[in-house]
Amino acid sequence: MRVLTLLGRVAFMTLFAVICTAGVLHMHRPTRRWAFASFCVAMNKRSPEMRALRCEVVGNATGHVLEIGPGPGGNLACYGPEVTAWTGVEPNPEFAPYVAAAAAATERKIRLVDGVAEDLVAAGVADASIDTYVATHVLCSVDDVSQVLAEASRVLKPGGKLFFLEHVLAQDSPTLAFVQQAIAPLWRIFGDGCEFRTQWYELEAAAAAGLFIDLEITFFDAPIKLVIAKPHIKGSATKP
Ligand SMILES: C[S@@+](CC[C@H](N)C(=O)[O-])C[C@H]1O[C@@H](n2cnc3c(N)ncnc32)[C@H](O)[C@@H]1O
Ligand SMILES: *[C@@H]1O[C@H](CO)[C@@H](O)[C@H](O)[C@H]1NC(C)=O
């Protein structure tokens, strides 16, 4: 009985702490952004498997690369000399010092713009100016996936590539999908707007609308410890 009471207390205190933290993060955007940036940096450091996966997805990048939501700049280590320029469009200013450090480590000159992927005109990215467009773990938190893909198509040169890697709503496990949806409100707060989504539908719609050709999507489980974040898609498409 004593043990149960103690466990109950610990569980209650933990839940209370989580809810209080969520409340603070929910109400105070700067703190949420700072906490999220610190979390992303820590996750990135911890997982060599995920680093290998991201390089497998974006490793064929060439020419002028545009990354939306580059976060701490984890993909920069994946690019070789075929990548001649790099522009990042990122709304969270907390990431800037980390991106600068990642760029310095690979001796690469970069341009980091404060902006959102839905409006690359405002970010100063011209029509048909980009060779490779990279979105890794971003489409879960943008406001409008379709608008983002329309902008991606606009800025890519004909023959330019889109590379993506995203965590998604579980497809083959209703139980997992249920758990994902149940914790979605907390996930959104701790993940700074991130949701469990079905981004492949927008990708397919964009291809059907002629914005992309050769769309390839692979569904797989990513090497992430957190089970709810395992369901992933990765792939590529080409600007016609
Ligand atoms: C989970 S992080 C991923 C960071 C990085 N791409 C990676 O693979 O490690 C999501 C990033 O998307 C950014 N983001 C959120 N909404 C965005 C938007 N509308 N346009 C561009 N970036 C956005 C966030 O600030 C954050 O840097
Ligand atoms: C990278 O290019 C190689 C050689 O063309 C190809 O086999 C591979 O599928 C490409 N990878 C991606 C992720 O596009």
Coordinates of C-alpha atoms and ligand atoms in Angstrom, one line a residue:
M1 CA 0.0 0.0 0.0
R2 CA 2.8 2.4 1.0
V3 CA 4.6 1.8 -2.3
L4 CA 1.4 2.4 -4.2
T5 CA 0.8 5.6 -2.4
L6 CA 4.3 6.7 -3.1
L7 CA 4.1 5.8 -6.7
G8 CA 0.8 7.6 -6.9
R9 CA 2.4 10.7 -5.5
V10 CA 5.3 10.6 -7.8
A11 CA 3.0 10.1 -10.8
F12 CA 0.8 13.0 -9.6
M13 CA 3.8 15.3 -9.1
T14 CA 5.2 14.4 -12.5
L15 CA 1.9 15.0 -14.3
F16 CA 1.6 18.3 -12.4
A17 CA 5.1 19.3 -13.5
V18 CA 4.5 18.4 -17.1
I19 CA 1.2 20.4 -17.1
C20 CA 2.8 23.4 -15.5
T21 CA 5.7 23.4 -17.9
A22 CA 3.3 23.0 -20.8
G23 CA 1.2 25.9 -19.5
V24 CA 4.3 28.2 -19.3
L25 CA 5.5 27.1 -22.8
H26 CA 2.0 27.5 -24.2
M27 CA 1.6 31.1 -23.0
H28 CA 5.1 32.3 -23.5
R29 CA 6.3 32.0 -27.1
P30 CA 9.9 33.1 -26.6
T31 CA 10.4 30.5 -23.9
R32 CA 8.8 27.9 -26.0
R33 CA 11.1 28.7 -28.9
W34 CA 14.1 28.7 -26.7
A35 CA 13.2 25.4 -25.1
F36 CA 12.4 23.8 -28.5
A37 CA 15.7 24.9 -30.0
S38 CA 17.6 23.5 -27.0
F39 CA 15.7 20.2 -27.3
C40 CA 16.4 19.9 -31.1
V41 CA 20.1 20.5 -30.5
A42 CA 20.2 17.9 -27.8
M43 CA 18.3 15.3 -29.9
N44 CA 20.6 15.9 -32.9
K45 CA 23.8 15.3 -30.8
R46 CA 22.4 12.1 -29.3
S47 CA 21.4 10.1 -32.4
P48 CA 24.1 9.0 -34.9
E49 CA 21.4 6.9 -36.6
M50 CA 19.3 9.9 -37.3
R51 CA 22.3 11.8 -38.6
A52 CA 23.0 9.0 -41.0
L53 CA 19.4 8.9 -42.1
R54 CA 19.3 12.6 -42.8
C55 CA 22.5 12.4 -44.9
E56 CA 21.0 9.5 -46.9
V57 CA 18.0 11.7 -47.7
V58 CA 19.7 14.9 -48.6
G59 CA 23.2 13.6 -49.6
N60 CA 22.5 14.0 -53.4
A61 CA 22.0 17.8 -53.0
T62 CA 23.7 19.9 -55.6
G63 CA 24.1 23.6 -56.5
H64 CA 22.1 26.2 -54.5
V65 CA 20.4 24.4 -51.6
L66 CA 17.4 26.0 -49.9
E67 CA 16.5 24.6 -46.5
I68 CA 13.2 25.5 -44.9
G69 CA 13.2 25.4 -41.1
P70 CA 16.9 24.2 -40.9
G71 CA 16.7 24.3 -37.1
P72 CA 20.2 23.9 -35.7
G73 CA 21.6 23.1 -39.2
G74 CA 22.0 19.3 -38.8
N75 CA 21.9 18.8 -42.5
L76 CA 24.9 21.0 -43.2
A77 CA 27.3 18.2 -42.3
C78 CA 25.8 16.1 -45.1
Y79 CA 26.7 18.4 -48.1
G80 CA 29.7 17.9 -50.2
P81 CA 31.5 20.3 -52.7
E82 CA 28.6 19.8 -55.2
V83 CA 26.6 22.2 -53.0
T84 CA 27.8 25.6 -54.0
A85 CA 25.4 27.8 -51.9
W86 CA 23.1 27.4 -49.0
T87 CA 20.1 29.5 -47.9
G88 CA 18.0 28.7 -44.8
V89 CA 14.6 30.2 -44.1
E90 CA 13.9 29.9 -40.4
P91 CA 11.3 31.7 -38.2
N92 CA 12.9 30.8 -34.9
P93 CA 15.8 33.2 -34.1
E94 CA 17.0 30.9 -31.3
F95 CA 18.6 28.6 -33.9
A96 CA 20.9 31.2 -35.5
P97 CA 24.0 30.6 -33.3
Y98 CA 23.7 26.9 -33.8
V99 CA 23.4 27.2 -37.6
A100 CA 26.4 29.6 -37.6
A101 CA 28.4 27.0 -35.7
A102 CA 27.4 24.2 -38.0
A103 CA 28.4 26.2 -41.0
A104 CA 31.7 27.2 -39.5
A105 CA 32.4 23.5 -38.7
T106 CA 32.0 22.7 -42.4
E107 CA 33.7 25.9 -43.6
R108 CA 30.6 26.9 -45.6
K109 CA 29.3 30.3 -46.3
I110 CA 25.5 30.5 -45.6
R111 CA 22.6 32.9 -45.8
L112 CA 20.1 32.5 -43.0
V113 CA 16.8 34.4 -43.5
D114 CA 14.2 35.2 -40.9
G115 CA 11.0 34.0 -42.6
V116 CA 8.5 31.2 -43.3
A117 CA 8.3 28.5 -46.0
E118 CA 4.8 29.6 -47.0
D119 CA 6.2 32.9 -48.3
L120 CA 9.6 32.6 -49.9
V121 CA 8.9 35.9 -51.9
A122 CA 9.2 37.7 -48.5
A123 CA 12.3 35.7 -47.8
G124 CA 13.8 37.0 -51.1
V125 CA 13.9 33.7 -53.0
A126 CA 13.3 34.2 -56.7
D127 CA 11.5 32.0 -59.1
A128 CA 13.5 29.1 -60.5
S129 CA 16.6 30.0 -58.5
I130 CA 17.1 26.8 -56.4
D131 CA 18.7 23.5 -57.4
T132 CA 17.8 21.5 -54.3
Y133 CA 15.0 22.2 -51.8
V134 CA 15.3 20.4 -48.5
A135 CA 12.5 19.9 -45.9
T136 CA 13.5 17.6 -43.0
H137 CA 11.1 17.5 -40.0
V138 CA 9.5 20.7 -41.0
L139 CA 6.2 19.9 -42.7
C140 CA 4.8 18.8 -39.3
S141 CA 4.8 22.3 -38.0
V142 CA 4.3 24.6 -41.0
D143 CA 0.9 26.4 -41.1
D144 CA 0.0 25.3 -44.7
V145 CA 1.7 22.3 -46.3
S146 CA 0.1 22.8 -49.7
Q147 CA 1.2 26.4 -49.8
V148 CA 4.7 25.4 -48.8
L149 CA 4.9 22.9 -51.6
A150 CA 3.5 25.4 -54.1
E151 CA 6.3 27.8 -53.1
A152 CA 8.9 24.9 -53.3
S153 CA 7.8 24.3 -56.9
R154 CA 8.0 28.0 -57.7
V155 CA 11.6 28.5 -56.5
L156 CA 13.0 25.3 -57.9
K157 CA 14.7 25.4 -61.3
P158 CA 13.3 22.9 -63.9
G159 CA 14.9 19.6 -63.1
G160 CA 15.6 20.8 -59.5
K161 CA 15.1 18.3 -56.7
L162 CA 12.9 18.3 -53.6
F163 CA 14.1 16.1 -50.7
F164 CA 12.0 15.4 -47.7
L165 CA 12.1 13.5 -44.4
E166 CA 9.1 13.8 -42.1
H167 CA 7.5 12.1 -39.1
V168 CA 3.9 11.3 -39.8
L169 CA 0.6 9.9 -38.4
A170 CA 0.9 6.2 -38.0
Q171 CA -0.6 4.3 -40.9
D172 CA -0.4 0.6 -40.0
S173 CA -1.2 0.8 -36.3
P174 CA -4.5 2.3 -35.2
T175 CA -3.4 2.0 -31.6
L176 CA -0.3 4.1 -32.2
A177 CA -2.3 6.6 -34.3
F178 CA -4.7 6.9 -31.3
V179 CA -1.9 7.5 -28.9
Q180 CA -0.3 10.1 -31.2
Q181 CA -3.6 11.9 -31.4
A182 CA -4.2 11.6 -27.6
I183 CA -0.9 13.4 -26.8
A184 CA -1.1 15.8 -29.8
P185 CA -2.0 18.9 -27.7
L186 CA 1.1 18.4 -25.6
W187 CA 3.2 17.5 -28.6
R188 CA 2.2 20.7 -30.2
I189 CA 3.3 22.7 -27.2
F190 CA 6.6 21.0 -26.6
G191 CA 7.3 20.6 -30.4
D192 CA 6.6 24.3 -31.1
G193 CA 3.5 23.7 -33.4
C194 CA 4.4 20.2 -34.6
E195 CA 1.5 17.8 -35.3
F196 CA 1.1 14.2 -36.4
R197 CA 0.0 14.7 -40.0
T198 CA -0.6 12.9 -43.3
Q199 CA 1.8 15.0 -45.4
W200 CA 2.0 12.5 -48.2
Y201 CA -1.5 13.5 -49.3
E202 CA -0.4 17.1 -50.0
L203 CA 2.8 15.8 -51.7
E204 CA 0.6 13.6 -54.0
A205 CA -1.8 16.4 -54.6
A206 CA 1.1 18.7 -55.6
A207 CA 2.4 16.1 -58.0
A208 CA -1.2 15.5 -59.4
A209 CA -1.4 19.3 -60.0
G210 CA 1.8 19.2 -62.0
L211 CA 4.0 21.0 -59.5
F212 CA 6.3 18.0 -59.3
I213 CA 7.1 14.8 -61.3
D214 CA 8.8 11.6 -60.2
L215 CA 7.5 11.8 -56.7
E216 CA 8.9 8.9 -54.6
I217 CA 7.6 8.3 -51.1
T218 CA 8.9 5.6 -48.7
F219 CA 7.0 4.8 -45.5
F220 CA 9.3 3.5 -42.7
D221 CA 10.1 3.4 -39.0
A222 CA 12.9 5.8 -38.2
P223 CA 15.6 4.8 -35.7
I224 CA 14.1 7.0 -32.9
K225 CA 13.7 5.8 -29.3
L226 CA 10.4 7.6 -28.9
V227 CA 7.8 5.2 -30.3
I228 CA 5.2 7.8 -31.3
A229 CA 7.8 9.6 -33.5
K230 CA 8.9 6.4 -35.4
P231 CA 6.4 6.5 -38.3
H232 CA 8.2 8.4 -41.1
I233 CA 8.2 9.2 -44.7
K234 CA 11.2 10.1 -46.8
G235 CA 11.6 10.7 -50.5
S236 CA 12.2 13.0 -53.4
A237 CA 10.4 14.7 -56.3
T238 CA 11.6 16.7 -59.3
K239 CA 10.4 20.1 -60.6
P240 CA 9.2 19.6 -64.2
Ligands
LIG1 C1 11.8 19.8 -35.8 S1 12.7 21.2 -36.4 C2 13.6 20.5 -37.7 C3 14.9 21.2 -37.9 C4 15.8 20.6 -39.0 N1 15.2 20.8 -40.3 C5 16.2 19.2 -38.8 O1 15.9 18.4 -39.7 O2 16.8 19.0 -37.8 C6 11.4 22.1 -37.2 C7 11.9 23.4 -37.8 O3 10.9 24.0 -38.6 C8 10.8 25.4 -38.3 N2 9.5 25.9 -38.8 C9 8.3 25.9 -38.2 N3 7.4 26.5 -38.9 C10 8.0 26.9 -40.1 C11 7.6 27.6 -41.3 N4 6.3 27.9 -41.4 N5 8.5 27.8 -42.2 C12 9.8 27.5 -42.1 N6 10.3 26.8 -41.0 C13 9.4 26.5 -40.0 C14 11.1 25.4 -36.8 O4 11.4 26.7 -36.3 C15 12.2 24.4 -36.6 O5 13.4 25.0 -36.9
LIG2 C1 21.3 9.5 -55.0 O1 21.8 9.3 -56.3 C2 22.1 7.9 -56.5 C3 22.8 7.8 -57.8 O2 22.1 8.5 -58.9 C4 20.7 7.2 -56.5 O3 20.9 5.8 -56.7 C5 20.0 7.4 -55.2 O4 18.7 6.8 -55.2 C6 19.9 8.9 -54.9 N1 19.4 9.0 -53.5 C7 18.4 9.8 -53.3 C8 17.9 9.8 -51.8 O5 17.8 10.6 -54.1

